[in-house]
Short mmCIF file of C-alpha atoms in Angstrom, two decimals:
data_model
loop_
_atom_site.label_atom_id
_atom_site.label_comp_id
_atom_site.label_asym_id
_atom_site.label_seq_id
_atom_site.Cartn_x
_atom_site.Cartn_y
_atom_site.Cartn_z
CA UNK A 1 47.59 -12.08 -2.44
CA UNK A 2 44.31 -12.85 -0.79
CA UNK A 3 40.75 -11.83 -1.63
CA UNK A 4 38.98 -10.75 0.84
CA UNK A 5 35.28 -12.59 1.00
CA UNK A 6 32.17 -9.70 -0.14
CA UNK A 7 29.30 -10.02 1.17
CA UNK A 8 26.74 -11.38 -1.57
CA UNK A 9 23.60 -8.84 -2.65
CA UNK A 10 21.42 -11.32 -1.05
CA UNK A 11 22.65 -11.52 2.41
CA UNK A 12 23.42 -7.49 2.61
CA UNK A 13 19.62 -7.31 1.88
CA UNK A 14 18.68 -9.67 4.23
CA UNK A 15 21.02 -7.55 6.89
CA UNK A 16 18.77 -4.30 5.75
CA UNK A 17 15.68 -5.92 6.42
CA UNK A 18 16.48 -6.49 9.78
CA UNK A 19 18.24 -3.14 10.08
CA UNK A 20 15.00 -1.71 8.78
CA UNK A 21 12.55 -3.98 10.99
CA UNK A 22 14.23 -2.92 14.00
CA UNK A 23 13.78 0.44 12.66
CA UNK A 24 9.92 -0.30 12.32
CA UNK A 25 9.90 -1.68 16.14
CA UNK A 26 11.36 1.72 17.23
CA UNK A 27 9.21 3.89 15.53
CA UNK A 28 6.28 1.71 16.43
CA UNK A 29 6.98 2.00 19.55
CA UNK A 30 7.87 5.57 19.32
CA UNK A 31 4.10 6.23 18.26
CA UNK A 32 2.41 4.95 21.07
CA UNK A 33 3.73 7.63 22.63
CA UNK A 34 1.84 10.28 20.66
CA UNK A 35 -1.13 12.13 20.91
CA UNK A 36 -3.05 14.49 23.20
CA UNK A 37 -2.27 12.22 26.57
CA UNK A 38 0.90 11.20 26.98
CA UNK A 39 2.18 8.11 27.91
CA UNK A 40 6.02 7.83 28.39
CA UNK A 41 7.92 4.90 27.06
CA UNK A 42 8.05 3.34 30.55
CA UNK A 43 3.88 3.84 30.72
CA UNK A 44 3.96 2.18 27.18
CA UNK A 45 6.44 -1.30 28.24
CA UNK A 46 4.48 -0.96 31.52
CA UNK A 47 1.05 -1.39 29.73
CA UNK A 48 2.48 -3.81 27.65
CA UNK A 49 3.27 -6.22 29.66
CA UNK A 50 0.07 -6.17 31.51
CA UNK A 51 0.30 -3.25 33.80
CA UNK A 52 -0.37 0.78 33.66
CA UNK A 53 -3.38 2.34 34.61
CA UNK A 54 -7.15 2.61 33.02
CA UNK A 55 -5.96 5.96 31.11
CA UNK A 56 -3.25 4.21 28.85
CA UNK A 57 -4.87 1.07 28.42
CA UNK A 58 -7.39 2.72 26.93
CA UNK A 59 -4.79 5.33 24.70
CA UNK A 60 -2.81 2.39 24.00
CA UNK A 61 -5.01 -0.27 23.27
CA UNK A 62 -8.70 1.33 21.87
CA UNK A 63 -6.81 4.38 19.64
CA UNK A 64 -2.86 4.28 19.66
CA UNK A 65 -2.34 0.55 18.72
CA UNK A 66 -5.02 0.05 16.47
CA UNK A 67 -4.03 2.60 14.20
CA UNK A 68 -0.17 1.69 14.22
CA UNK A 69 -0.94 -1.68 13.58
CA UNK A 70 -3.11 -0.67 10.06
CA UNK A 71 -0.57 1.87 9.05
CA UNK A 72 1.62 -1.17 9.24
CA UNK A 73 -0.55 -3.08 7.10
CA UNK A 74 -1.42 -0.47 4.41
CA UNK A 75 2.36 0.14 4.20
CA UNK A 76 2.70 -3.82 3.55
CA UNK A 77 0.04 -4.13 0.80
CA UNK A 78 0.81 -0.93 -1.01
CA UNK A 79 4.41 -1.35 -0.50
CA UNK A 80 4.67 -4.70 -1.92
CA UNK A 81 2.29 -4.28 -4.69
CA UNK A 82 4.01 -1.71 -6.01
CA UNK A 83 7.72 -3.71 -6.47
CA UNK A 84 5.05 -6.52 -8.36
CA UNK A 85 3.06 -3.95 -10.96
CA UNK A 86 6.84 -1.81 -11.08
CA UNK A 87 8.60 -5.12 -11.51
CA UNK A 88 5.84 -6.53 -14.21
CA UNK A 89 5.57 -3.34 -16.31
CA UNK A 90 9.67 -2.76 -16.39
CA UNK A 91 8.55 0.78 -15.89
CA UNK A 92 9.49 3.20 -12.83
CA UNK A 93 5.82 5.38 -12.48
CA UNK A 94 3.86 2.28 -12.54
CA UNK A 95 1.77 1.93 -9.09
CA UNK A 96 -1.19 0.91 -8.21
CA UNK A 97 -2.26 4.82 -8.21
CA UNK A 98 -0.59 5.20 -11.88
CA UNK A 99 -2.22 2.10 -13.24
CA UNK A 100 -6.00 3.44 -12.49
CA UNK A 101 -6.48 0.64 -9.90
CA UNK A 102 -6.76 2.36 -6.72
CA UNK A 103 -9.21 4.56 -8.71
CA UNK A 104 -11.19 1.69 -9.98
CA UNK A 105 -10.93 0.34 -5.94
CA UNK A 106 -12.46 3.50 -4.97
CA UNK A 107 -15.32 3.69 -7.47
CA UNK A 108 -16.68 0.84 -5.84
CA UNK A 109 -16.58 1.89 -2.63
CA UNK A 110 -18.02 5.26 -3.65
CA UNK A 111 -20.92 3.21 -4.85
CA UNK A 112 -21.31 1.41 -1.84
CA UNK A 113 -21.03 4.05 0.39
CA UNK A 114 -23.77 5.82 -1.95
CA UNK A 115 -26.22 2.86 -2.65
CA UNK A 116 -26.02 0.48 -0.35
CA UNK A 117 -24.68 1.90 3.23
CA UNK A 118 -26.95 2.85 5.73
CA UNK A 119 -25.35 2.46 8.80
CA UNK A 120 -22.17 0.84 9.80
CA UNK A 121 -19.73 -0.92 7.52
CA UNK A 122 -19.44 -4.90 7.13
CA UNK A 123 -15.69 -5.38 7.69
CA UNK A 124 -15.76 -8.70 4.78
CA UNK A 125 -17.89 -6.20 2.52
CA UNK A 126 -15.10 -3.63 2.09
CA UNK A 127 -12.05 -5.41 1.04
CA UNK A 128 -14.12 -7.64 -1.62
CA UNK A 129 -15.72 -4.46 -2.95
CA UNK A 130 -12.19 -2.58 -3.45
CA UNK A 131 -10.90 -6.60 -5.06
CA UNK A 132 -13.71 -6.21 -7.48
CA UNK A 133 -13.56 -2.42 -8.45
CA UNK A 134 -9.86 -2.95 -8.67
CA UNK A 135 -10.00 -6.71 -10.84
CA UNK A 136 -12.44 -4.39 -12.93
CA UNK A 137 -10.24 -1.71 -13.52
CA UNK A 138 -7.47 -4.31 -14.41
CA UNK A 139 -9.15 -5.91 -16.63
CA UNK A 140 -10.64 -3.23 -18.42
CA UNK A 141 -7.51 -1.40 -18.93
CA UNK A 142 -6.06 -4.63 -20.03
CA UNK A 143 -8.14 -5.53 -22.60
CA UNK A 144 -7.73 -2.10 -23.83
CA UNK A 145 -4.41 -1.67 -24.16
CA UNK A 146 -3.45 -5.27 -25.14
CA UNK A 147 -4.84 -6.82 -28.61
CA UNK A 148 -4.79 -10.06 -29.01
CA UNK A 149 -1.89 -12.07 -30.83
CA UNK A 150 -0.05 -8.93 -29.65
CA UNK A 151 2.69 -8.82 -26.80
CA UNK A 152 2.48 -6.84 -23.55
CA UNK A 153 3.22 -3.34 -23.97
CA UNK A 154 3.91 -2.12 -20.78
CA UNK A 155 3.85 2.41 -21.73
CA UNK A 156 0.47 1.31 -23.32
CA UNK A 157 -1.15 -0.33 -19.99
CA UNK A 158 0.42 2.80 -18.23
CA UNK A 159 -0.97 5.39 -20.50
CA UNK A 160 -4.34 3.27 -20.49
CA UNK A 161 -4.48 3.44 -16.48
CA UNK A 162 -3.94 6.86 -16.54
CA UNK A 163 -6.25 7.33 -19.04
CA UNK A 164 -9.31 5.23 -17.04
CA UNK A 165 -8.07 7.33 -13.50
CA UNK A 166 -9.58 9.92 -14.44
CA UNK A 167 -12.26 8.38 -15.86
CA UNK A 168 -13.42 6.70 -12.83
CA UNK A 169 -12.60 10.02 -10.86
CA UNK A 170 -15.29 11.43 -12.94
CA UNK A 171 -17.67 8.56 -12.08
CA UNK A 172 -17.02 8.98 -8.50
CA UNK A 173 -17.59 12.49 -8.83
CA UNK A 174 -21.09 11.98 -9.90
CA UNK A 175 -22.33 9.70 -6.99
CA UNK A 176 -20.58 11.94 -4.43
CA UNK A 177 -23.08 13.91 -5.13
CA UNK A 178 -26.01 11.86 -3.81
CA UNK A 179 -24.68 11.38 -0.79
CA UNK A 180 -25.81 13.23 2.46
CA UNK A 181 -23.42 15.25 4.43
CA UNK A 182 -22.45 12.17 7.08
CA UNK A 183 -21.18 10.06 3.90
CA UNK A 184 -19.87 12.87 1.95
CA UNK A 185 -17.19 13.68 4.95
CA UNK A 186 -16.74 9.77 5.44
CA UNK A 187 -15.67 9.33 1.36
CA UNK A 188 -13.85 12.99 1.11
CA UNK A 189 -11.30 11.90 3.75
CA UNK A 190 -11.41 8.55 2.96
CA UNK A 191 -10.33 9.71 -0.30
CA UNK A 192 -7.22 11.07 1.04
CA UNK A 193 -6.16 8.79 2.72
CA UNK A 194 -7.27 8.54 6.39
CA UNK A 195 -7.24 6.14 8.01
CA UNK A 196 -10.47 5.05 9.40
CA UNK A 197 -10.41 1.36 9.97
CA UNK A 198 -8.89 1.34 13.22
CA UNK A 199 -11.31 -1.25 15.01
CA UNK A 200 -9.55 -4.34 16.06
CA UNK A 201 -12.60 -6.52 13.81
CA UNK A 202 -11.45 -4.88 10.49
CA UNK A 203 -8.05 -5.08 10.92
CA UNK A 204 -8.04 -8.93 11.64
CA UNK A 205 -9.87 -9.18 8.36
CA UNK A 206 -6.90 -6.70 7.16
CA UNK A 207 -4.30 -8.83 8.67
CA UNK A 208 -5.94 -12.03 6.85
CA UNK A 209 -6.54 -10.94 3.97
CA UNK A 210 -3.04 -9.53 3.43
CA UNK A 211 -0.97 -12.77 4.83
CA UNK A 212 -2.90 -15.35 2.29
CA UNK A 213 -1.91 -12.50 -0.79
CA UNK A 214 1.36 -11.84 0.74
CA UNK A 215 2.69 -15.64 0.71
CA UNK A 216 0.78 -16.26 -2.61
CA UNK A 217 3.31 -13.09 -4.01
CA UNK A 218 6.63 -14.49 -1.95
CA UNK A 219 6.06 -17.39 -3.48
CA UNK A 220 6.61 -15.93 -6.84
CA UNK A 221 9.64 -13.32 -5.93
CA UNK A 222 11.52 -15.28 -8.24
CA UNK A 223 9.47 -15.75 -11.37
CA UNK A 224 9.32 -12.09 -11.33
CA UNK A 225 12.86 -11.78 -11.00
CA UNK A 226 12.79 -13.62 -14.15
CA UNK A 227 10.11 -11.73 -15.92
CA UNK A 228 12.11 -8.76 -14.81
CA UNK A 229 15.11 -9.38 -16.74
CA UNK A 230 12.78 -8.72 -19.55
CA UNK A 231 9.88 -10.28 -21.06
CA UNK A 232 11.89 -12.59 -23.92
CA UNK A 233 14.44 -14.09 -21.52
CA UNK A 234 11.65 -14.92 -19.30
CA UNK A 235 10.33 -16.53 -22.26
CA UNK A 236 13.62 -18.41 -23.09
CA UNK A 237 13.89 -19.27 -20.01
CA UNK A 238 10.52 -21.81 -19.76
CA UNK A 239 8.38 -19.19 -18.65
CA UNK A 240 5.06 -18.93 -18.82
CA UNK A 241 4.47 -14.87 -19.22
CA UNK A 242 1.17 -14.67 -20.24
CA UNK A 243 -0.33 -16.30 -17.56
CA UNK A 244 2.17 -15.27 -14.84
CA UNK A 245 1.40 -11.43 -15.54
CA UNK A 246 -2.15 -12.24 -14.75
CA UNK A 247 -1.44 -13.73 -11.84
CA UNK A 248 1.01 -11.34 -10.38
CA UNK A 249 -1.02 -8.95 -11.50
CA UNK A 250 -4.00 -10.14 -9.36
CA UNK A 251 -1.98 -10.47 -6.39
CA UNK A 252 -1.28 -6.69 -6.36
CA UNK A 253 -4.50 -5.60 -6.74
CA UNK A 254 -5.92 -8.08 -4.31
CA UNK A 255 -2.83 -6.12 -1.94
CA UNK A 256 -3.53 -2.68 -3.38
CA UNK A 257 -7.21 -2.68 -2.72
CA UNK A 258 -7.25 -4.00 0.97
CA UNK A 259 -4.87 -1.00 1.59
CA UNK A 260 -7.03 1.39 -0.29
CA UNK A 261 -10.63 -0.03 1.44
CA UNK A 262 -9.10 0.38 5.16
CA UNK A 263 -6.83 3.08 4.58
CA UNK A 264 -8.21 5.11 2.03
CA UNK A 265 -6.48 6.49 -1.21
CA UNK A 266 -2.30 6.58 -0.26
CA UNK A 267 -1.55 7.14 -4.09
CA UNK A 268 2.55 7.60 -3.50
CA UNK A 269 2.67 4.64 -1.19
CA UNK A 270 3.22 2.61 -4.10
CA UNK A 271 5.51 4.48 -6.15
CA UNK A 272 7.85 5.29 -3.93
CA UNK A 273 8.14 2.57 -1.24
CA UNK A 274 10.10 0.33 -3.96
CA UNK A 275 12.21 2.86 -5.47
CA UNK A 276 13.75 3.57 -1.70
CA UNK A 277 13.80 0.21 -1.08
CA UNK A 278 15.61 -0.70 -4.19
CA UNK A 279 18.29 1.25 -3.94
CA UNK A 280 18.97 0.04 -0.79
CA UNK A 281 18.73 -3.44 -1.42
CA UNK A 282 18.93 -4.16 -4.82
CA UNK A 283 16.29 -5.59 -7.74
CA UNK A 284 16.10 -9.16 -5.93
CA UNK A 285 12.31 -9.15 -4.84
CA UNK A 286 13.11 -12.18 -2.08
CA UNK A 287 14.52 -9.25 -0.48
CA UNK A 288 12.91 -6.35 -2.22
CA UNK A 289 9.42 -7.04 -1.30
CA UNK A 290 10.04 -6.80 2.30
CA UNK A 291 12.11 -3.60 2.08
CA UNK A 292 9.14 -1.88 0.21
CA UNK A 293 6.38 -2.90 2.32
CA UNK A 294 8.58 -1.59 5.77
CA UNK A 295 9.68 1.76 4.32
CA UNK A 296 5.86 2.17 2.97
CA UNK A 297 4.96 1.40 6.84
CA UNK A 298 7.32 3.30 8.55
CA UNK A 299 6.08 6.56 6.06
CA UNK A 300 2.95 5.91 7.05
CA UNK A 301 3.37 5.89 10.60
CA UNK A 302 5.49 8.99 10.42
CA UNK A 303 2.93 10.72 8.85
CA UNK A 304 0.33 9.48 10.89
CA UNK A 305 2.72 10.45 13.89
CA UNK A 306 3.05 14.15 12.24
CA UNK A 307 -0.69 14.38 12.16
CA UNK A 308 -1.36 12.90 15.97
CA UNK A 309 1.26 15.21 17.43
CA UNK A 310 1.25 18.48 15.91
CA UNK A 311 -2.38 20.44 16.81
CA UNK A 312 -2.37 22.37 13.13
CA UNK A 313 -2.34 18.96 11.32
CA UNK A 314 -5.05 16.92 13.63
CA UNK A 315 -7.88 17.19 11.15
CA UNK A 316 -5.86 16.51 8.34
CA UNK A 317 -5.96 12.83 6.75
CA UNK A 318 -3.01 11.41 6.77
CA UNK A 319 -2.76 10.39 2.97
CA UNK A 320 -2.56 14.54 2.23
CA UNK A 321 1.06 14.33 4.36
CA UNK A 322 2.38 11.56 2.63
CA UNK A 323 0.83 12.70 -0.16
CA UNK A 324 3.18 16.50 0.12
CA UNK A 325 6.48 14.21 1.85
CA UNK A 326 6.25 12.44 -1.39
CA UNK A 327 5.44 14.57 -4.60
CA UNK A 328 9.12 16.43 -4.59
CA UNK A 329 10.65 12.65 -4.57
CA UNK A 330 7.81 11.97 -7.56
CA UNK A 331 8.66 14.77 -9.50
CA UNK A 332 11.90 13.77 -9.65
CA UNK A 333 11.44 10.54 -10.99
CA UNK A 334 8.87 12.16 -14.04
CA UNK A 335 12.09 14.57 -14.90
CA UNK A 336 14.41 11.54 -14.84
CA UNK A 337 12.38 9.01 -16.93
#
């Protein structure tokens, strides 16, 4: 009796990732046609190839393309960061938002806007400030939740992160009372998930930052697979869990902090993206990382298309739309857990 050859989970995951990448490209191209100034798909392609009139080039390269690229980058950063945190913590509800990392990044950006920023925003300063805030937040949470000589307890870390999240939010609110109306409006929209860094100089810095830490994270994918099997199993296989925990945590914080710095506080992306991806491709991080990042990018682009294409939502930050879409799924995860 002949046995049918079954496709391996890794090959299946690769095929699904290719499909997701094609879907992302299709949605990306469709997003080029969404806005007040209508451009047909044919004109979009013609403009990409060097044709098109002045208004098409201005709308596409000056307004829509930077926003779409930023959406994809934010999705990649938050999606991959969420996978790392959930696997490290062995908890479905772990994410940059629930662990307080995003709030720590946001606090440093708030202090920068309140005390230092006078005019313009340095594209180099923002990601480093967000990273410093995220790392400080993660360090404080780790010191409070993990005692010397004891093993890592993910649940305790998450509960500490939730508490610190509230504390950082209160401190940020204090500094917001020191702002003028322009600064206050910027921060309110940024905290709601406004894709503000739509200038190419910000996008170049953001992309370079992401490439470095995405490569570092993907290099550790097999290590994370072993850690995901359990801390004791990982130690038995020769993995230095404490050291790898810190390295992977720094990578996750760097990815989420840069996304927060340039795209605002997209709380649910790091939670929802990994869950959807895990249902599609499984738990192997070699295929889970790209799937989660692509899915998160698709969510951001879709939400942003709703904002730009619907007159009633024209002034609403993209992050609010993502939250509205994601809340039911988050409640489902909370109830199930």
